[in-house]
PDB file of C-alpha atoms in Angstrom:
ATOM      1  CA  UNK A 950     159.566  42.581  63.778  1.00  0.00           C
ATOM      2  CA  UNK A 951     158.424  42.882  67.444  1.00  0.00           C
ATOM      3  CA  UNK A 952     160.964  44.060  70.050  1.00  0.00           C
ATOM      4  CA  UNK A 953     160.236  42.635  73.358  1.00  0.00           C
ATOM      5  CA  UNK A 954     161.950  44.733  76.142  1.00  0.00           C
ATOM      6  CA  UNK A 955     161.795  43.795  79.939  1.00  0.00           C
ATOM      7  CA  UNK A 956     163.268  45.842  82.652  1.00  0.00           C
ATOM      8  CA  UNK A 957     163.605  44.432  86.152  1.00  0.00           C
ATOM      9  CA  UNK A 958     164.079  46.021  89.555  1.00  0.00           C
ATOM     10  CA  UNK A 959     165.470  42.943  91.430  1.00  0.00           C
ATOM     11  CA  UNK A 960     165.462  42.973  95.214  1.00  0.00           C
ATOM     12  CA  UNK A 961     168.960  43.687  96.855  1.00  0.00           C
ATOM     13  CA  UNK A 962     169.365  40.249  98.060  1.00  0.00           C
ATOM     14  CA  UNK A 963     169.007  38.690  94.631  1.00  0.00           C
ATOM     15  CA  UNK A 964     172.371  37.408  93.651  1.00  0.00           C
ATOM     16  CA  UNK A 965     173.850  38.230  90.132  1.00  0.00           C
ATOM     17  CA  UNK A 966     174.236  34.496  89.763  1.00  0.00           C
ATOM     18  CA  UNK A 967     170.543  33.886  89.899  1.00  0.00           C
ATOM     19  CA  UNK A 968     169.972  36.744  87.587  1.00  0.00           C
ATOM     20  CA  UNK A 969     172.197  35.098  85.111  1.00  0.00           C
ATOM     21  CA  UNK A 970     170.533  31.763  85.602  1.00  0.00           C
ATOM     22  CA  UNK A 971     167.163  33.223  84.686  1.00  0.00           C
ATOM     23  CA  UNK A 972     168.456  35.200  81.788  1.00  0.00           C
ATOM     24  CA  UNK A 973     170.303  32.103  80.361  1.00  0.00           C
ATOM     25  CA  UNK A 974     167.091  30.159  80.657  1.00  0.00           C
ATOM     26  CA  UNK A 975     165.097  32.841  78.834  1.00  0.00           C
ATOM     27  CA  UNK A 976     167.765  32.963  76.153  1.00  0.00           C
ATOM     28  CA  UNK A 977     167.554  29.202  75.667  1.00  0.00           C
ATOM     29  CA  UNK A 978     163.690  29.474  75.377  1.00  0.00           C
ATOM     30  CA  UNK A 979     164.071  32.155  72.656  1.00  0.00           C
ATOM     31  CA  UNK A 980     166.585  30.106  70.797  1.00  0.00           C
ATOM     32  CA  UNK A 981     164.301  26.900  70.572  1.00  0.00           C
ATOM     33  CA  UNK A 982     161.119  28.736  69.632  1.00  0.00           C
ATOM     34  CA  UNK A 983     160.488  29.616  65.887  1.00  0.00           C
ATOM     35  CA  UNK A 984     160.380  33.299  65.091  1.00  0.00           C
ATOM     36  CA  UNK A 985     162.248  34.320  68.243  1.00  0.00           C
ATOM     37  CA  UNK A 986     165.976  35.269  68.742  1.00  0.00           C
ATOM     38  CA  UNK A 987     168.449  37.881  69.460  1.00  0.00           C
ATOM     39  CA  UNK A 988     168.173  37.517  73.212  1.00  0.00           C
ATOM     40  CA  UNK A 989     170.353  40.304  74.814  1.00  0.00           C
ATOM     41  CA  UNK A 990     170.423  40.899  78.488  1.00  0.00           C
ATOM     42  CA  UNK A 991     172.361  41.976  81.568  1.00  0.00           C
ATOM     43  CA  UNK A 992     173.084  44.643  84.144  1.00  0.00           C
ATOM     44  CA  UNK A 993     172.941  48.326  83.157  1.00  0.00           C
ATOM     45  CA  UNK A 994     176.345  50.059  82.700  1.00  0.00           C
ATOM     46  CA  UNK A 995     174.829  53.353  81.878  1.00  0.00           C
ATOM     47  CA  UNK A 996     176.946  56.404  82.411  1.00  0.00           C
ATOM     48  CA  UNK A 997     173.848  58.318  82.793  1.00  0.00           C
ATOM     49  CA  UNK A 998     172.834  56.488  85.826  1.00  0.00           C
ATOM     50  CA  UNK A 999     169.135  57.187  85.652  1.00  0.00           C
ATOM     51  CA  UNK A1000     167.790  53.548  85.778  1.00  0.00           C
ATOM     52  CA  UNK A1001     165.730  54.272  88.711  1.00  0.00           C
ATOM     53  CA  UNK A1002     166.368  50.876  90.319  1.00  0.00           C
ATOM     54  CA  UNK A1003     165.694  48.977  87.108  1.00  0.00           C
ATOM     55  CA  UNK A1004     169.286  47.761  86.828  1.00  0.00           C
ATOM     56  CA  UNK A1005     168.695  44.686  84.649  1.00  0.00           C
ATOM     57  CA  UNK A1006     166.998  44.103  81.508  1.00  0.00           C
ATOM     58  CA  UNK A1007     166.746  41.940  78.405  1.00  0.00           C
ATOM     59  CA  UNK A1008     165.513  42.134  74.744  1.00  0.00           C
ATOM     60  CA  UNK A1009     164.246  39.443  72.585  1.00  0.00           C
ATOM     61  CA  UNK A1010     163.226  40.011  68.820  1.00  0.00           C
ATOM     62  CA  UNK A1011     160.263  38.174  67.278  1.00  0.00           C
ATOM     63  CA  UNK A1012     159.290  37.853  63.808  1.00  0.00           C
ATOM     64  CA  UNK A1013     155.557  38.572  64.449  1.00  0.00           C
ATOM     65  CA  UNK A1014     153.070  39.060  67.127  1.00  0.00           C
ATOM     66  CA  UNK A1015     152.140  35.338  66.848  1.00  0.00           C
ATOM     67  CA  UNK A1016     155.629  34.394  67.593  1.00  0.00           C
ATOM     68  CA  UNK A1017     155.595  36.702  70.723  1.00  0.00           C
ATOM     69  CA  UNK A1018     152.386  34.955  71.837  1.00  0.00           C
ATOM     70  CA  UNK A1019     153.843  31.595  71.335  1.00  0.00           C
ATOM     71  CA  UNK A1020     156.679  32.684  73.679  1.00  0.00           C
ATOM     72  CA  UNK A1021     154.225  34.146  76.240  1.00  0.00           C
ATOM     73  CA  UNK A1022     152.313  30.868  76.300  1.00  0.00           C
ATOM     74  CA  UNK A1023     155.498  28.597  76.629  1.00  0.00           C
ATOM     75  CA  UNK A1024     155.518  26.620  79.896  1.00  0.00           C
ATOM     76  CA  UNK A1025     159.301  27.188  80.505  1.00  0.00           C
ATOM     77  CA  UNK A1026     158.890  30.987  79.707  1.00  0.00           C
ATOM     78  CA  UNK A1027     156.151  31.027  82.237  1.00  0.00           C
ATOM     79  CA  UNK A1028     158.196  29.290  84.865  1.00  0.00           C
ATOM     80  CA  UNK A1029     161.018  31.815  84.327  1.00  0.00           C
ATOM     81  CA  UNK A1030     158.767  34.654  84.387  1.00  0.00           C
ATOM     82  CA  UNK A1031     157.619  33.558  87.821  1.00  0.00           C
ATOM     83  CA  UNK A1032     161.231  33.654  89.023  1.00  0.00           C
ATOM     84  CA  UNK A1033     161.549  37.179  87.774  1.00  0.00           C
ATOM     85  CA  UNK A1034     158.416  38.128  89.623  1.00  0.00           C
ATOM     86  CA  UNK A1035     159.491  36.295  92.758  1.00  0.00           C
ATOM     87  CA  UNK A1036     162.822  38.178  92.696  1.00  0.00           C
ATOM     88  CA  UNK A1037     161.524  41.665  91.724  1.00  0.00           C
ATOM     89  CA  UNK A1038     161.102  44.442  94.154  1.00  0.00           C
ATOM     90  CA  UNK A1039     157.350  44.470  94.842  1.00  0.00           C
ATOM     91  CA  UNK A1040     156.786  41.484  92.676  1.00  0.00           C
ATOM     92  CA  UNK A1041     155.133  42.354  89.281  1.00  0.00           C
ATOM     93  CA  UNK A1042     155.391  46.029  90.315  1.00  0.00           C
ATOM     94  CA  UNK A1043     159.193  45.755  89.849  1.00  0.00           C
ATOM     95  CA  UNK A1044     159.078  44.719  86.300  1.00  0.00           C
ATOM     96  CA  UNK A1045     158.336  46.824  83.097  1.00  0.00           C
ATOM     97  CA  UNK A1046     157.484  45.296  79.694  1.00  0.00           C
ATOM     98  CA  UNK A1047     157.518  46.994  76.398  1.00  0.00           C
ATOM     99  CA  UNK A1048     156.657  45.451  73.092  1.00  0.00           C
ATOM    100  CA  UNK A1049     157.609  47.563  70.052  1.00  0.00           C
ATOM    101  CA  UNK A1050     156.694  47.047  66.339  1.00  0.00           C
ATOM    102  CA  UNK A1051     159.948  47.969  64.725  1.00  0.00           C
TER     103      UNK A1051
END
């Protein structure tokens, strides 16, 4: 299984409602694609408070690297990813992506 982890440092003017809208769209993409699922996302509530500005994140699990690639190539995913970049501090510099083979 591949665990896709995305952390975002959103600009201060990005409303929580917009972040929820993007995450709901990504969850819907994960639900409709074969081999993808388990979307979980939201705002950090860590008592450690060491997010370093990356206050939002999400995780999607994929059955295989091929399923992750299908997600990466999906037009709706690309559009939502563009929204993430547009609302992230410094554009793509405000986003961290980790893919773990678990």
